[in-house]
Amino acid sequence: METGGGGGGLLGNNKQRPGLLPKGREYNRNQRKDSEGFSESPDLEFEYADAEKWSTELSELYSYTEGPEFLINRKCFEDDFHIHVPGRKWLELDIEQHRAHVMRLLDALDSTSREKRLKVARAILYLAQGTFAECTSDSDVQYWMRYNIFLLLEVGTFGALVELLSMEIDNSAACSSAVRKPAISLADSTDIRKLRKLERDLIEYRDGLAYPSPNGYNQTSSTDNTTNTDRASDTYDRQEEPLRRSERLAEKNRRASPMYNGEPFSVLLFGMVTKFCSGHAPHFPMKKVLLLLWKTVLCTLGGFEDLQEMKKHKRESLNLPPLPEDSIKVIRSMRAASPPASASDLIEQQQKRARREHKALVKQDHLDAFNEKDPYKADDGRDDEDDSDDNDNSLEGDTFPLERDEVMPPIMAHATCERVSVPKGLPWAPKVREKDIENFLETSRSKFIGYTLGSDTDTVVGLPRPIHESIKTLKQHKYISVSEIQIKKEEEYQKSPLSAGEEEVEQVPAEILYQAMLPCLPQYMIALLKILLAAAPTSKAKTDSINILADVLPEEMPTTVLQSMKLGVDVNRHKEIIVKAISAILLLLLKHFKLNHVYQFEYTAQHLVFANCIPLILKFFNQNIMSYITAKNSISVLDFPHCVVHELPELTAESLEAGDNNQFCWRNLFSCINLLRILNKLTKWKHSRTMMLVVFKSAPILKRALKVKQAMMQLYVLKLLKVQTKYLGRQWRKSNMKTMSAIYQKVRHRLNDDWAYGNDLDARPWDFQAEECALRASIERFNSRRYDKTPVNPDFSPVDNCLQSVLGQRVDLPEDFQMNYDLWLEREVFSKPICWEELLQ
């Protein structure tokens, strides 16, 4: 059974209409173009955001193999509920009765019996799932989820669940039992999965990430069940006031990191990830742990739009000019470019050119032998393949056959009357660094005058007037980043640690999280990359790799073809969700740490590089990326809450193969963009890491990713191609002029960056070890100064300057000195004259 990334999607099931089938090889070529996602692929209407819509995120929390557990949760709740409230339903009670029952459940969590505690946790989970047995539509479930979760938050359920989770993590009996088992299945992670689901829902509602419309119930309720609808709607007005109060509480708690034992809750989850990867707890449900970790980081640190606002405030506090543009708005307004020709297209073009040259020689021979025959008339024996070649509007004398349609557009028989829309200007304002201005001035001075002035960027005496204009233009577009200011401040602290005083560090959520992660941050990064490697569709199954399918594989493996297909969809979906969560976690950590302090970002990024993150991401993209993005690994009728509200239809192999009707898979495109952004962050302004992209032959891999016609994804691919263009050789640039044009149109310009030429190759040797060691030394100095409170250098230890305290200290003299004390007095004191005048002076 194939469980890899994405076959059988939108592009894999294309069928030609009858009566329009082309003949021979042309038909095969069209079929291959459709199946491999060539330039015929449509533009993808994708909007990048912090997360997908809430209903989809909710359905991704549950695997399809967990379906039977919904009824178990319902039974645990109803058995207890009917004892205390006989003959009533949850929807029929008022607020005080709801609160009283939730308090009873919360008290029962303190039971000494582990079995009773976990049964109560199932009952609470049923409440968090919206008491779906009493609802008639998906919107009903969403409303009551919202109401019940706010109620659970109000009585303090989150803290109790974290305590219970900590007890399950430290359950050595469960860990040792799971380690001894030859195969881990869904049953081994039942207890922890319940707590994970509960905590994720509470986190989302606590921080306002999931607020479905309170009016959605009345708008979409089924009219067939009027009794239930009327009874439930009567309670809405009574429930609204506590909901509003809970929303205000959530707004107040927003960005307040949940703590456990004095550390952020995220650190507890990171500890679960490392424990899982080390093999000590193979029964942990990794998908739910990672989803909860992602939501916790997103809630406590903030999303991408929050980051943009935080960046603006940070620049204002440092007296820096505002950002030249809002990057989120610029990217959303960009349009996708037509992708370059594919490899098989280029091979076909070469073959066409060879056939045309051969036919030209044959025609010339016929012309010499038979002057009366028209050499341009087709022979009777020529097939349709030659006809298609002759009709091709290609350039005969093109010196660059690899991508001649990129060098010059094909000659059209009839000029079109449509006017081409040309964008006004470039999307990004150009930027120049202070260092670039210094280098330009140094080069100009040594060329025209023969002397240098170091870092002086104001003196232009003796330079020609065009150089003056160039310097003026460069300074107009000079951009000072927050990172540059932070690096300069750190240099000052390192240069004068005593006079600079102690740094006042603002305890923002990113700073608190970094301090808590610092002791084990390398292990956290390695663990995340291990799971990412195991979940990548290009990875091969190995016996010694970690098992990330513990919370999706059932106890009894499928016995029919239909069950195998359903499990295959579930496994692929499971892996895609894991990739989505890890990519979002890493990107959020890198961006928030960089804004908080650049060396926190560099420390995290360096350990990702040391753990082979760059080749791992390139390996991820070394697949049919169009098939991955259009994969149909979902069964909509089995998604929660649809599966518990509606009667399930009979599943067939055809319905499983068809999948949904979406143009693409949102989570897969989201993951690809995140991984490209991480790769950009790791390699930006790092020459040695850029050379790693060249050494790992990333250019053809990235160029294939340009076939996805989505502007944001293309932008980050083009950025990665731009930084390595100068190292790919002149022939590559000639053969990829369409890609070069796309870089010019879409990527920000650095005014004196000769990315398209490569004139500084001799001056930039590749010494990976030296660059990374220098960076690591700066990071270690920063971490030891700010976070290591035990001074290593004795010169920096405090000095006691009080005369009384110094003289009052007891000094233990050596034993040999005490034995010869009289001799010392005679030689050093009594036998030497004392000049009192000099002593007084």
Steps between C-alpha positions, in 0.01 A plus 500: 500500500645832396488753783717767345409852408254572240392295210155471361413867539346754270772461241522124530141432393470720190315339208475629146154555354399239239536615146786739579781251552819604321692237313822320565773659703323835529227334709758345731673836537175672597422228751844535655466874523174465686628236741827673580357846551666696225429857403133418430430501876255774607563786741435394859268726699682456828514753783785448746396536866599388849278194468222356291134563580397375842267222383778342294750530785248328727454208260878456463533445874331160468619206293239297316595193703389683818134496392379236752636706792237771457230262621715391795539863610126552470426192712744609775330841519141376491557228762614763749262775385183292537595408857511864611241646256255219418259544212654823370726593211802730502333753268201528733700615806575859596841654565516425872411135446766477227761654728405272791539185291836615357622564855396144596702364207797715597489370859490142368831561317669496844406135553776262606371241252673542164216326317242738648715807417527401135129422479424850629746641246296329226182661635666844497624432146142428392401841634788661307377314190172690522267231647446393140233237579248779572588706188353478152760682287869586486431859609313371806808306605726799441279728710483263795873431474558869540262532792620189684869580460454852638321341793787256555752785485301705748518230771875437453500173307818578305728487804349171618550345157865608487558333839333184372708509183820535700405190698443305176835617357680377812313168496801270481285186481333617177835605351673170579199304370504694173876455458467121536214470250606404146232719338339814644137563405220747565405333830838576662450877483132519598546673835742768383302564180191596702696757700673634186168565325353672804801725554519599134135610497544689827814674370325610179196640679705647783690717254216573261627294204167319460187712529230358271205728449241470777229558242615219276275254675177672406613565144589143407292280729294230342132591471399135544583502871306805613449376852870474574571827323235695690603353834870575443439850362304592813816449702721719275394831648570367849845376397622811318600703807744240642636453147571871468662498843714203398600675178616801699695265724658338194596840364659586834695173506615531141877475467528392867700179475350208695756388758570167667749468789634847422567422132293566187262223406679474162811365675299210643387416146854532360606256770238253375637532145859428606391212724310349207795534261743349749290180504403523868131570429403361156129505594474880508246628241738723308249659265290633788808605698632698202160657425470608864858631498431698182183655644676581828788676322256679270283617790778610732738660249258620232437438132648653186287816504580543869867473410463782249349726767765402754770580246355848447494569876853364538631737232321792664657418838846495339437832315526332161303618195180306428493200269495594131191280441275241660643172375176307561298738282766505227511120478121473492483742208760312293399274214657168404735482203489241225737219598810424290517208262532155654792261452306271266387803299864599456593149385214506249619838371849360447357201315285728283802710411700191401212372281462840330869510416480148360191582289664816368789290362258248345301781334818650358595165346152468345527855360831423334371176348150614397486869417144465379375372836388742769738441790257648750219260411457215747596149389233234498693283741530754780305428816303724733801540724696675224199720424487616856871573492481704181216708632689590812577873515850465638820693434729319257815698568471525877837461668344401834281197421428408862241774557467686175138591575637674809762697306252620237123442485376287208403689184122521477325477162246771586559785740243513777310820566495449877704754693753351740464633857838611630535543877592851612839480665651223707317353799776565756691812597875443449724472805866574572700404808750728671766241423419519128550878499834460679619240249393718206685804639813297579510365144443847351770665715763237428419523127494879455718634783706211633416523871234365733321647802356191669136530600465869406195536274482882493830616350479513120790740431676423174237262365332568163149645490334174376634333815340779707165428332540127560571553869199729529277237341636226724442706814143576393423128510713409802320258728611440859357179643419426862764225488779746417412714804492192722841383376655844563358511852634153571846606380491793741406272789781261413755783460422672832309259726552709816428851375204389285319372808249219515261469209130538570331215316129540439320181598287459190358153414779429248767582760334279762473211254863533386630500858302184574609326176867601517640202699351240262441701181735287280316182601164663424608598149646156424181330621276717281716432194499125570120496497493724191728254320278206597188684379646619167343324199846448346628302800533124470369275776785375719490251782708721731309825439257643753137390476281807454190291422436383858185714528351405164557125452215285642555194717369274223641570157256522203386183332318639193610720213259777608637501855854512365415798278336681792803437722733612221314832471510536879876433518579748221276762662668431836846566353386815323361645824828424682702679228263796520535528879882468509556747216276756672671448839850547359405807297326668796797433730751638248300815428418583864852429625647718225278789597574458871879471451693401192738268690205300632399446139858417396533243780181324391586523129854369549379188677249443221786525248720265705210251507490497114184707464610641161539164319187372675284779357656452155425128527141587583468708181669236286166346406211569267403809697186560293367157594577568867316833498194357322486179709151384602579333832171578672158338542257783571217279631734366773612846618390616845233621576328381180559134587319524838204710389407346165442141401805373318451388138654180375861555398618363167837482331383759244400752769834455678695556178298806406583691820367855540428759232765749606750627246790431737574384854530807724719338766751365246542835326527666843775250598695558178497878546607465864792272410614740226485791747707300752757426230516872414552592865781247541693613192443878489832692514685173574749431223596156627138384521426642156781285369331201663201566273737492203681185615172314560388594144189682617447705181315231296297399808394858567434569133253209493320659795432806281238293319264567789324815383466673835666838545625462856658160444663620177640805681688293760625257235632792294672645808687172548597491134617861507756452778671216313465627140855639484641158590305297244703604198443710194342221296232442765410869496480500120274197501270634771425852387131464586592416858745792512225735380264370767765567766539856374123560502408345835797500740619810685800679348823571684633790295865397488449123510635340182299182552465441127874511416726362768796735488610436860548123477877514549466724806248273673660166587270241652612427854197360674681409820660841553178696444290276722765494776519881505122521520489237773756690707284815486191299600677338795625838625144634481347201682766498773471876558122512516400160642803358683508673840820322619794714377779290349761777486621594855578854380125560464415379852388770750773669709457591870616864540400548867812541724332373817364184340833424333699546824239311698534188288685208658799399291643149548880524470708208371655271760861564394441877528374463857809297598738764361296804607775635732760481224268681265441781752875542556587507129206697357407734789763554772815494287367751244500874583171683467506837325198667651518806274465285187224298662302818577550632149 
